[in-house]
């Protein structure tokens, strides 16, 4: 195969999981690095587990991450349709050909028959493998039973002995003992294709050159290669990415926190930070860098550099990385992402945002430096929109001692007398007051910060003062003076 064609093929049984997003990312990187194409295919034949809004959520998450696809839903392409549920006639045609060629057979075993086999093997402490009960039923007899309406599935005939070696682009050669496999079902009794059958038909017809997926699919690969051989198709090259484990090295699950792209987005993580972090789950640029763009990764990416070891998912690392992006990205990229969080919080309306763009930009720019998520930007900006109703207890004990009232009163008089109220004049005033009172600048700043925000930590005090405005600043400082005097 000359053209590089890879695919991301999610099953719409939920939102886009972090593991799925990483698979999509590395397929996207491989395609972009090699001038190839990424095909998006929706594997929606598992009707019992489908969720109604999953497809739209998956597409939305991929687009938000910046992982555009070259063929698939909303884009089209020559190899469609791109929903497996719309490809059923293709599977039926290939299955019938395998039956006609004697490479597959009708299986009439009922669930009760299979359970009896399972019980027998369980008693012998053996793993369950289908006993090939129907493998040697004469073809004409099988056709008569099908014509009579007897329920059936279709199974693939596979060798009963020998080995099969898979060359994996990441793990090297992996050999499987064929005696550990049975004649697996390729068409279920309800007429739907099984995963290992449909995926082979689709990958062949969509001309997929490389299948890059998570390591847990490695055990499916020998079955799929047997399927390729039976169909007379040339198999693609395979590469299995290392598993993603939780910090305790257990399987990643909901108990470890957010695991879907949509959850992270709703918590205020930025798409570039998530993509950067996912890139490091099993791959690295070859140096000590941890922050790099998608464009830089495309230039550096080599599949051979992927780790064979499991990658450990650490939300603390992701949160730190998000903070780096939040503070360093151009402000115009942050503002549209921040707006919905402010509206949802009830602090502002969309109308207010539309009428106060310059003020909002200054506010976000000041606050974003000390926080790590967009939700924290909102939390850190709350006192700009709501009056301070209480003060941090530890802050009160430390910064609201009786002498603080006198200091705040001096600051109030100084602020009232300022000809202009801006960063330069307020900072100069506080330096002057600190010197006159024989204090360090910090000792003058801390009581004012607590008075204005109710907190002991905030952006730079003079930024806070200017954003609040002279009137609101004085009002809150006077309120703090009364509070201290009444303690």
Short mmCIF file of C-alpha atoms in Angstrom, two decimals:
data_model
loop_
_atom_site.label_atom_id
_atom_site.label_comp_id
_atom_site.label_asym_id
_atom_site.label_seq_id
_atom_site.Cartn_x
_atom_site.Cartn_y
_atom_site.Cartn_z
CA UNK A 1 0.00 0.00 0.00
CA UNK A 2 1.53 3.26 -1.11
CA UNK A 3 -0.87 5.73 0.47
CA UNK A 4 -0.77 6.07 4.25
CA UNK A 5 -4.33 5.68 5.53
CA UNK A 6 -5.14 5.30 9.21
CA UNK A 7 -8.45 5.25 11.03
CA UNK A 8 -10.03 6.13 14.33
CA UNK A 9 -13.09 3.97 14.88
CA UNK A 10 -14.91 4.73 18.13
CA UNK A 11 -18.00 2.90 19.30
CA UNK A 12 -20.73 5.42 20.29
CA UNK A 13 -21.43 3.92 23.70
CA UNK A 14 -20.36 7.02 25.65
CA UNK A 15 -18.37 10.23 25.42
CA UNK A 16 -14.84 10.37 24.02
CA UNK A 17 -12.60 8.80 26.67
CA UNK A 18 -9.06 10.00 27.32
CA UNK A 19 -7.75 6.68 25.96
CA UNK A 20 -9.78 7.07 22.78
CA UNK A 21 -8.63 10.67 22.39
CA UNK A 22 -5.01 9.52 22.63
CA UNK A 23 -5.62 6.88 19.95
CA UNK A 24 -7.19 9.51 17.69
CA UNK A 25 -4.27 11.88 18.38
CA UNK A 26 -1.52 9.41 17.47
CA UNK A 27 -3.35 8.32 14.32
CA UNK A 28 -3.73 12.01 13.40
CA UNK A 29 -0.03 12.65 14.05
CA UNK A 30 1.04 9.60 12.02
CA UNK A 31 -1.15 10.68 9.09
CA UNK A 32 0.04 14.30 9.18
CA UNK A 33 3.72 13.35 9.53
CA UNK A 34 3.53 10.99 6.56
CA UNK A 35 1.26 13.00 4.29
CA UNK A 36 -1.51 10.46 4.77
CA UNK A 37 -5.19 10.52 5.61
CA UNK A 38 -7.18 9.93 8.77
CA UNK A 39 -10.50 8.14 8.34
CA UNK A 40 -13.16 8.47 11.05
CA UNK A 41 -15.47 5.45 11.22
CA UNK A 42 -18.31 4.99 13.69
CA UNK A 43 -18.65 1.38 14.85
CA UNK A 44 -22.30 1.37 15.85
CA UNK A 45 -23.35 -2.25 15.43
CA UNK A 46 -23.49 -2.98 19.18
CA UNK A 47 -27.11 -1.83 19.33
CA UNK A 48 -27.63 -2.77 22.99
CA UNK A 49 -24.93 -0.37 24.25
CA UNK A 50 -25.45 2.60 21.93
CA UNK A 51 -26.13 6.00 23.51
CA UNK A 52 -28.19 8.50 21.57
CA UNK A 53 -25.94 11.56 21.78
CA UNK A 54 -22.59 9.77 21.71
CA UNK A 55 -21.82 10.34 18.04
CA UNK A 56 -22.37 14.10 18.22
CA UNK A 57 -20.36 14.32 21.44
CA UNK A 58 -17.46 12.34 19.94
CA UNK A 59 -17.39 14.54 16.84
CA UNK A 60 -17.61 17.70 18.97
CA UNK A 61 -14.75 16.57 21.22
CA UNK A 62 -12.49 15.66 18.29
CA UNK A 63 -13.11 19.02 16.62
CA UNK A 64 -12.51 20.86 19.90
CA UNK A 65 -9.18 19.06 20.30
CA UNK A 66 -8.21 20.15 16.77
CA UNK A 67 -8.10 16.59 15.42
CA UNK A 68 -9.78 16.99 12.05
CA UNK A 69 -10.42 13.93 9.88
CA UNK A 70 -10.06 13.60 6.11
CA UNK A 71 -12.89 11.14 5.52
CA UNK A 72 -15.90 10.22 7.62
CA UNK A 73 -19.08 11.73 9.07
CA UNK A 74 -19.73 15.36 8.06
CA UNK A 75 -16.86 15.12 5.55
CA UNK A 76 -17.74 12.19 3.30
CA UNK A 77 -15.30 10.32 1.09
CA UNK A 78 -15.08 7.62 -1.54
CA UNK A 79 -14.85 4.73 0.95
CA UNK A 80 -18.14 5.40 2.75
CA UNK A 81 -20.56 4.93 4.28
CA UNK A 82 -18.65 5.60 7.49
CA UNK A 83 -21.21 4.20 9.93
CA UNK A 84 -21.03 0.41 10.29
CA UNK A 85 -24.82 0.25 10.65
CA UNK A 86 -25.02 1.46 7.04
CA UNK A 87 -22.57 -1.20 5.80
CA UNK A 88 -24.51 -4.34 6.75
CA UNK A 89 -25.01 -5.53 3.12
CA UNK A 90 -21.20 -5.55 2.68
CA UNK A 91 -20.69 -7.80 5.70
CA UNK A 92 -23.49 -10.11 4.56
CA UNK A 93 -21.89 -10.44 1.13
CA UNK A 94 -18.44 -11.31 2.52
CA UNK A 95 -19.88 -13.74 5.08
CA UNK A 96 -21.81 -15.55 2.34
CA UNK A 97 -18.65 -15.83 0.25
CA UNK A 98 -16.79 -17.36 3.19
CA UNK A 99 -19.63 -19.85 3.67
CA UNK A 100 -19.65 -20.74 -0.03
CA UNK A 101 -15.88 -21.27 0.00
CA UNK A 102 -16.07 -23.50 3.07
CA UNK A 103 -14.01 -21.09 5.17
CA UNK A 104 -16.92 -20.43 7.53
CA UNK A 105 -19.87 -22.52 8.69
CA UNK A 106 -23.33 -22.26 10.19
CA UNK A 107 -23.45 -22.87 13.94
CA UNK A 108 -26.79 -23.96 15.43
CA UNK A 109 -25.63 -24.19 19.04
CA UNK A 110 -28.09 -22.44 21.36
CA UNK A 111 -27.08 -20.33 24.38
CA UNK A 112 -28.02 -23.36 26.52
CA UNK A 113 -25.74 -25.62 24.45
CA UNK A 114 -22.85 -23.20 24.85
CA UNK A 115 -23.45 -22.85 28.59
CA UNK A 116 -23.35 -26.64 28.94
CA UNK A 117 -20.00 -26.69 27.14
CA UNK A 118 -18.79 -23.88 29.39
CA UNK A 119 -19.82 -25.75 32.55
CA UNK A 120 -18.08 -28.91 31.40
CA UNK A 121 -14.83 -27.06 30.69
CA UNK A 122 -15.14 -25.12 33.95
CA UNK A 123 -15.36 -28.40 35.85
CA UNK A 124 -12.13 -29.48 34.17
CA UNK A 125 -10.62 -26.08 35.07
CA UNK A 126 -10.16 -25.25 31.41
CA UNK A 127 -10.75 -21.88 29.73
CA UNK A 128 -13.84 -21.85 27.56
CA UNK A 129 -13.36 -22.60 23.88
CA UNK A 130 -16.12 -23.54 21.52
CA UNK A 131 -16.08 -27.33 20.96
CA UNK A 132 -16.53 -26.95 17.17
CA UNK A 133 -19.73 -28.98 17.44
CA UNK A 134 -21.16 -27.69 14.15
CA UNK A 135 -17.92 -27.50 12.16
CA UNK A 136 -18.43 -30.79 10.34
CA UNK A 137 -22.17 -30.64 9.68
CA UNK A 138 -22.60 -31.42 5.95
CA UNK A 139 -23.24 -28.25 3.93
CA UNK A 140 -26.53 -29.42 2.47
CA UNK A 141 -27.86 -30.36 5.91
CA UNK A 142 -26.83 -26.97 7.28
CA UNK A 143 -28.58 -25.19 4.39
CA UNK A 144 -31.77 -27.20 5.00
CA UNK A 145 -31.77 -26.21 8.68
CA UNK A 146 -31.25 -22.56 7.77
CA UNK A 147 -34.07 -22.73 5.21
CA UNK A 148 -36.31 -24.29 7.87
CA UNK A 149 -35.84 -21.20 10.01
CA UNK A 150 -33.55 -22.65 12.66
CA UNK A 151 -31.57 -19.88 14.44
CA UNK A 152 -27.88 -19.83 13.61
CA UNK A 153 -24.67 -17.84 13.85
CA UNK A 154 -21.71 -18.01 11.47
CA UNK A 155 -18.27 -19.07 12.67
CA UNK A 156 -14.87 -18.84 10.97
CA UNK A 157 -12.90 -22.06 10.53
CA UNK A 158 -9.41 -21.53 11.90
CA UNK A 159 -6.43 -23.91 12.09
CA UNK A 160 -6.56 -26.26 15.05
CA UNK A 161 -2.79 -26.17 15.61
CA UNK A 162 0.31 -24.12 14.90
CA UNK A 163 1.34 -20.56 15.73
CA UNK A 164 0.79 -17.12 14.26
CA UNK A 165 3.32 -14.31 14.59
CA UNK A 166 2.19 -10.69 14.52
CA UNK A 167 4.79 -8.09 13.65
CA UNK A 168 3.92 -5.08 15.77
CA UNK A 169 5.44 -1.69 14.89
CA UNK A 170 5.90 -0.87 18.58
CA UNK A 171 6.35 -4.21 20.35
CA UNK A 172 8.13 -6.18 17.61
CA UNK A 173 7.18 -9.79 16.86
CA UNK A 174 4.50 -11.31 19.08
CA UNK A 175 3.68 -15.02 18.63
CA UNK A 176 0.33 -16.59 19.44
CA UNK A 177 -0.50 -20.29 19.90
CA UNK A 178 -3.48 -21.10 17.68
CA UNK A 179 -4.64 -23.85 20.01
CA UNK A 180 -5.64 -21.07 22.40
CA UNK A 181 -8.30 -19.84 19.95
CA UNK A 182 -11.57 -21.35 18.83
CA UNK A 183 -13.73 -20.96 15.73
CA UNK A 184 -15.02 -17.52 16.66
CA UNK A 185 -18.38 -16.10 15.62
CA UNK A 186 -18.30 -13.63 12.73
CA UNK A 187 -22.07 -13.13 12.34
CA UNK A 188 -24.31 -13.25 15.41
CA UNK A 189 -27.69 -14.96 15.50
CA UNK A 190 -29.38 -11.57 15.09
CA UNK A 191 -27.55 -11.08 11.77
CA UNK A 192 -25.14 -8.43 13.08
CA UNK A 193 -21.42 -8.78 12.37
CA UNK A 194 -19.01 -9.23 15.27
CA UNK A 195 -16.24 -6.72 15.89
CA UNK A 196 -13.37 -8.86 14.55
CA UNK A 197 -15.25 -9.52 11.32
CA UNK A 198 -16.64 -6.06 10.58
CA UNK A 199 -13.38 -4.29 11.35
CA UNK A 200 -11.47 -6.43 8.84
CA UNK A 201 -14.02 -5.88 6.08
CA UNK A 202 -14.07 -2.14 6.78
CA UNK A 203 -10.30 -1.70 7.04
CA UNK A 204 -9.80 -3.55 3.75
CA UNK A 205 -12.51 -1.66 1.86
CA UNK A 206 -11.37 1.67 3.30
CA UNK A 207 -7.80 0.83 2.22
CA UNK A 208 -6.37 1.26 5.73
CA UNK A 209 -2.59 0.86 5.59
CA UNK A 210 -1.80 1.05 9.31
CA UNK A 211 -3.92 0.11 12.33
CA UNK A 212 -2.67 2.06 15.36
CA UNK A 213 -4.63 1.34 18.52
CA UNK A 214 -4.39 0.60 22.24
CA UNK A 215 -2.45 -2.39 23.53
CA UNK A 216 -5.59 -4.10 24.84
CA UNK A 217 -6.49 -4.82 21.20
CA UNK A 218 -3.30 -6.83 20.64
CA UNK A 219 -5.14 -10.06 21.56
CA UNK A 220 -7.65 -9.35 18.76
CA UNK A 221 -4.94 -9.05 16.13
CA UNK A 222 -4.33 -12.78 15.45
CA UNK A 223 -8.06 -13.30 14.98
CA UNK A 224 -8.15 -10.41 12.55
CA UNK A 225 -5.15 -11.68 10.62
CA UNK A 226 -6.87 -15.08 10.30
CA UNK A 227 -9.90 -13.17 9.06
CA UNK A 228 -7.80 -11.30 6.49
CA UNK A 229 -6.32 -14.56 5.26
CA UNK A 230 -9.71 -16.26 4.94
CA UNK A 231 -11.08 -13.27 2.98
CA UNK A 232 -8.01 -13.10 0.75
CA UNK A 233 -7.28 -9.53 1.88
CA UNK A 234 -3.81 -8.06 2.44
CA UNK A 235 -3.55 -7.14 6.14
CA UNK A 236 -2.39 -3.66 7.20
CA UNK A 237 0.55 -3.02 9.48
CA UNK A 238 -0.29 -3.01 13.19
CA UNK A 239 1.01 -0.89 16.06
CA UNK A 240 -0.31 -1.18 19.61
CA UNK A 241 0.18 1.78 21.93
CA UNK A 242 0.98 1.25 25.62
CA UNK A 243 -1.90 1.03 28.06
CA UNK A 244 -2.90 4.04 30.16
CA UNK A 245 -2.92 3.22 33.87
CA UNK A 246 -4.11 5.19 36.90
CA UNK A 247 -1.49 6.60 39.31
CA UNK A 248 -1.85 3.44 41.45
CA UNK A 249 -1.16 1.43 38.26
CA UNK A 250 -4.67 0.00 38.21
CA UNK A 251 -6.97 0.22 35.20
CA UNK A 252 -8.11 3.79 34.64
CA UNK A 253 -11.73 4.30 35.68
CA UNK A 254 -14.23 6.92 36.88
CA UNK A 255 -12.99 6.60 40.46
CA UNK A 256 -9.76 8.29 39.37
CA UNK A 257 -11.65 11.46 38.41
CA UNK A 258 -12.61 12.86 35.02
CA UNK A 259 -11.87 10.47 32.17
CA UNK A 260 -13.74 11.95 29.20
CA UNK A 261 -12.70 14.91 27.07
CA UNK A 262 -16.09 16.52 27.67
CA UNK A 263 -15.61 16.33 31.46
CA UNK A 264 -12.23 18.03 31.26
CA UNK A 265 -13.62 20.70 28.98
CA UNK A 266 -16.49 21.39 31.38
CA UNK A 267 -14.01 21.72 34.25
CA UNK A 268 -12.06 24.42 32.44
CA UNK A 269 -9.18 22.61 30.81
CA UNK A 270 -7.86 23.96 27.50
CA UNK A 271 -7.73 21.84 24.37
CA UNK A 272 -4.05 22.56 23.70
CA UNK A 273 -3.10 21.46 27.21
CA UNK A 274 -5.03 18.21 26.89
CA UNK A 275 -3.46 17.42 23.51
CA UNK A 276 0.02 18.23 24.84
CA UNK A 277 -0.54 15.99 27.86
CA UNK A 278 -1.95 13.10 25.80
CA UNK A 279 1.09 13.29 23.53
CA UNK A 280 3.30 12.52 26.53
CA UNK A 281 1.30 9.38 27.43
CA UNK A 282 3.60 6.92 25.72
CA UNK A 283 5.72 9.23 23.56
CA UNK A 284 8.27 11.99 24.04
CA UNK A 285 10.13 14.48 21.84
CA UNK A 286 13.51 12.98 22.71
CA UNK A 287 14.56 15.76 25.09
CA UNK A 288 13.44 17.18 28.43
CA UNK A 289 10.71 19.43 27.03
CA UNK A 290 7.20 18.99 28.35
CA UNK A 291 5.41 21.92 26.70
CA UNK A 292 5.18 21.82 22.91
CA UNK A 293 2.55 22.52 20.28
CA UNK A 294 0.73 20.10 18.00
CA UNK A 295 2.60 21.60 15.05
CA UNK A 296 5.95 20.91 16.72
CA UNK A 297 4.87 17.35 17.52
CA UNK A 298 4.01 16.63 13.87
CA UNK A 299 7.59 17.54 12.87
CA UNK A 300 9.14 15.41 15.61
CA UNK A 301 6.77 12.44 15.66
CA UNK A 302 8.13 8.97 14.97
CA UNK A 303 6.08 5.90 15.85
CA UNK A 304 9.26 3.99 16.73
CA UNK A 305 9.79 6.37 19.65
CA UNK A 306 6.65 5.16 21.41
CA UNK A 307 7.24 3.46 24.73
CA UNK A 308 6.46 -0.22 25.23
CA UNK A 309 5.71 0.42 28.90
CA UNK A 310 2.31 1.44 30.25
CA UNK A 311 1.75 5.19 30.55
CA UNK A 312 0.62 6.53 33.93
CA UNK A 313 -2.22 9.02 33.83
CA UNK A 314 -1.71 11.84 36.32
CA UNK A 315 -4.37 14.53 36.47
CA UNK A 316 -2.08 16.68 38.66
CA UNK A 317 0.42 16.85 35.82
CA UNK A 318 -2.35 17.74 33.37
CA UNK A 319 -3.61 20.46 35.71
CA UNK A 320 -0.12 21.93 36.05
CA UNK A 321 0.27 21.89 32.27
CA UNK A 322 -3.12 23.55 31.84
CA UNK A 323 -1.97 26.35 34.14
CA UNK A 324 1.09 26.86 31.94
CA UNK A 325 -1.07 27.22 28.85
CA UNK A 326 -3.63 29.37 30.65
CA UNK A 327 -1.00 31.92 31.61
CA UNK A 328 0.99 31.92 28.37
CA UNK A 329 -1.46 31.60 25.46
CA UNK A 330 -2.50 34.81 23.67
CA UNK A 331 -5.36 36.42 25.59
CA UNK A 332 -7.61 36.35 22.51
CA UNK A 333 -7.51 32.52 22.63
CA UNK A 334 -8.48 32.41 26.31
CA UNK A 335 -11.35 34.91 26.32
CA UNK A 336 -13.92 32.98 24.21
CA UNK A 337 -13.19 29.85 26.26
CA UNK A 338 -13.61 31.74 29.55
CA UNK A 339 -16.86 33.53 28.70
CA UNK A 340 -19.23 30.52 29.07
CA UNK A 341 -17.81 29.78 32.53
CA UNK A 342 -18.57 33.30 33.71
CA UNK A 343 -22.10 33.21 32.30
CA UNK A 344 -22.78 29.77 33.79
CA UNK A 345 -21.60 30.97 37.21
CA UNK A 346 -24.22 33.72 37.20
CA UNK A 347 -21.64 36.43 37.83
CA UNK A 348 -22.36 38.06 34.46
CA UNK A 349 -24.74 37.84 31.53
CA UNK A 350 -23.83 37.54 27.88
CA UNK A 351 -25.15 41.06 27.43
CA UNK A 352 -22.74 42.32 30.09
CA UNK A 353 -19.85 40.57 28.35
CA UNK A 354 -20.82 42.10 25.02
CA UNK A 355 -20.86 45.58 26.57
CA UNK A 356 -17.71 45.25 28.69
CA UNK A 357 -15.21 43.49 26.43
CA UNK A 358 -12.21 45.64 27.37
CA UNK A 359 -12.81 45.37 31.11
CA UNK A 360 -13.40 41.60 30.87
CA UNK A 361 -10.18 41.14 28.91
CA UNK A 362 -8.18 43.04 31.56
CA UNK A 363 -9.86 41.05 34.33
CA UNK A 364 -9.10 37.64 32.81
CA UNK A 365 -5.56 38.70 31.96
CA UNK A 366 -4.90 39.72 35.57
CA UNK A 367 -6.51 36.64 37.16
CA UNK A 368 -5.30 33.86 34.82
CA UNK A 369 -1.68 33.97 35.93
CA UNK A 370 -2.30 32.49 39.39
CA UNK A 371 -4.84 29.76 38.52
CA UNK A 372 -4.81 26.48 36.61
CA UNK A 373 -8.27 26.09 35.03
CA UNK A 374 -10.94 28.32 33.52
CA UNK A 375 -13.24 27.42 36.42
CA UNK A 376 -10.56 28.72 38.79
CA UNK A 377 -10.44 31.94 36.75
CA UNK A 378 -14.11 32.44 37.60
CA UNK A 379 -13.61 31.55 41.26
CA UNK A 380 -10.66 33.91 41.50
CA UNK A 381 -12.65 36.75 39.91
CA UNK A 382 -15.78 36.43 42.07
CA UNK A 383 -15.00 39.40 44.33
CA UNK A 384 -14.92 41.73 41.32
CA UNK A 385 -18.65 41.10 40.88
CA UNK A 386 -19.83 40.42 44.45
CA UNK A 387 -19.30 42.41 47.61
CA UNK A 388 -17.03 40.85 50.22
CA UNK A 389 -19.27 39.36 52.91
CA UNK A 390 -16.58 37.67 55.01
CA UNK A 391 -12.83 37.56 55.47
CA UNK A 392 -10.47 34.59 55.57
CA UNK A 393 -10.14 33.61 59.25
CA UNK A 394 -6.39 33.05 59.20
CA UNK A 395 -6.00 36.29 57.29
CA UNK A 396 -7.98 38.18 59.93
CA UNK A 397 -5.81 36.81 62.72
CA UNK A 398 -2.65 37.76 60.87
CA UNK A 399 -3.48 40.99 59.04
CA UNK A 400 -6.45 42.61 60.84
CA UNK A 401 -4.78 43.44 64.13
CA UNK A 402 -5.91 46.73 65.78
CA UNK A 403 -3.08 48.78 64.26
CA UNK A 404 -4.24 47.69 60.78
CA UNK A 405 -7.25 50.02 61.06
CA UNK A 406 -4.96 53.05 61.36
CA UNK A 407 -2.86 51.84 58.43
CA UNK A 408 -5.94 51.31 56.25
CA UNK A 409 -7.25 54.78 57.17
CA UNK A 410 -3.96 56.31 56.01
CA UNK A 411 -4.26 54.38 52.75
CA UNK A 412 -7.88 55.55 52.33
CA UNK A 413 -6.89 59.20 52.72
CA UNK A 414 -4.02 58.73 50.29
CA UNK A 415 -6.26 57.08 47.66
CA UNK A 416 -8.83 59.88 47.96
CA UNK A 417 -6.11 62.46 47.33
CA UNK A 418 -4.65 60.78 44.21
CA UNK A 419 -5.11 62.95 41.12
CA UNK A 420 -5.22 59.78 39.02
CA UNK A 421 -6.09 56.24 40.07
CA UNK A 422 -3.92 53.79 38.13
CA UNK A 423 -1.22 51.12 38.60
CA UNK A 424 1.64 53.61 38.85
CA UNK A 425 -0.02 56.04 41.28
CA UNK A 426 -1.39 53.37 43.62
CA UNK A 427 1.93 51.54 43.79
CA UNK A 428 3.80 54.80 44.47
CA UNK A 429 1.29 55.69 47.19
CA UNK A 430 1.75 52.35 48.99
CA UNK A 431 5.52 52.58 48.80
CA UNK A 432 5.29 56.03 50.39
CA UNK A 433 2.89 54.90 53.15
CA UNK A 434 5.01 51.82 53.94
CA UNK A 435 8.11 54.04 54.28
CA UNK A 436 6.30 56.57 56.49
CA UNK A 437 5.07 53.78 58.81
CA UNK A 438 8.42 51.99 58.85
CA UNK A 439 6.91 48.89 57.26
CA UNK A 440 7.84 46.64 54.39
CA UNK A 441 5.62 47.07 51.33
CA UNK A 442 4.08 43.64 51.99
CA UNK A 443 2.90 44.68 55.46
CA UNK A 444 0.96 47.54 53.87
CA UNK A 445 -0.38 45.41 51.04
CA UNK A 446 -1.73 42.41 53.02
CA UNK A 447 -4.46 44.20 55.03
CA UNK A 448 -5.65 45.97 51.87
CA UNK A 449 -5.78 42.73 49.88
CA UNK A 450 -7.87 41.09 52.62
CA UNK A 451 -10.15 44.13 52.74
CA UNK A 452 -10.72 44.18 48.98
CA UNK A 453 -11.00 40.43 48.27
CA UNK A 454 -11.72 38.72 51.57
CA UNK A 455 -8.75 36.49 50.71
CA UNK A 456 -5.06 36.30 51.47
CA UNK A 457 -4.13 35.35 47.91
CA UNK A 458 -5.06 37.34 44.80
CA UNK A 459 -3.49 38.80 41.68
CA UNK A 460 -1.26 41.85 42.20
CA UNK A 461 -2.94 44.24 44.64
CA UNK A 462 -2.63 47.27 42.38
CA UNK A 463 -4.21 45.37 39.48
CA UNK A 464 -7.10 44.45 41.80
CA UNK A 465 -7.52 48.05 42.97
CA UNK A 466 -7.60 49.50 39.47
CA UNK A 467 -10.04 46.86 38.21
CA UNK A 468 -12.36 47.48 41.17
CA UNK A 469 -12.12 51.21 40.64
CA UNK A 470 -11.50 53.97 43.19
CA UNK A 471 -15.06 54.09 44.54
CA UNK A 472 -15.40 50.35 45.18
CA UNK A 473 -11.88 50.17 46.60
CA UNK A 474 -12.60 52.91 49.13
CA UNK A 475 -15.97 51.41 50.04
CA UNK A 476 -14.44 48.02 50.86
CA UNK A 477 -11.51 49.48 52.76
CA UNK A 478 -13.82 51.58 54.91
CA UNK A 479 -15.94 48.51 55.61
CA UNK A 480 -12.80 46.63 56.72
CA UNK A 481 -11.83 49.45 59.06
CA UNK A 482 -15.24 49.21 60.76
CA UNK A 483 -14.84 45.42 60.98
CA UNK A 484 -11.44 45.73 62.68
CA UNK A 485 -12.66 48.37 65.15
CA UNK A 486 -15.61 46.18 66.14
CA UNK A 487 -13.56 43.01 66.67
#
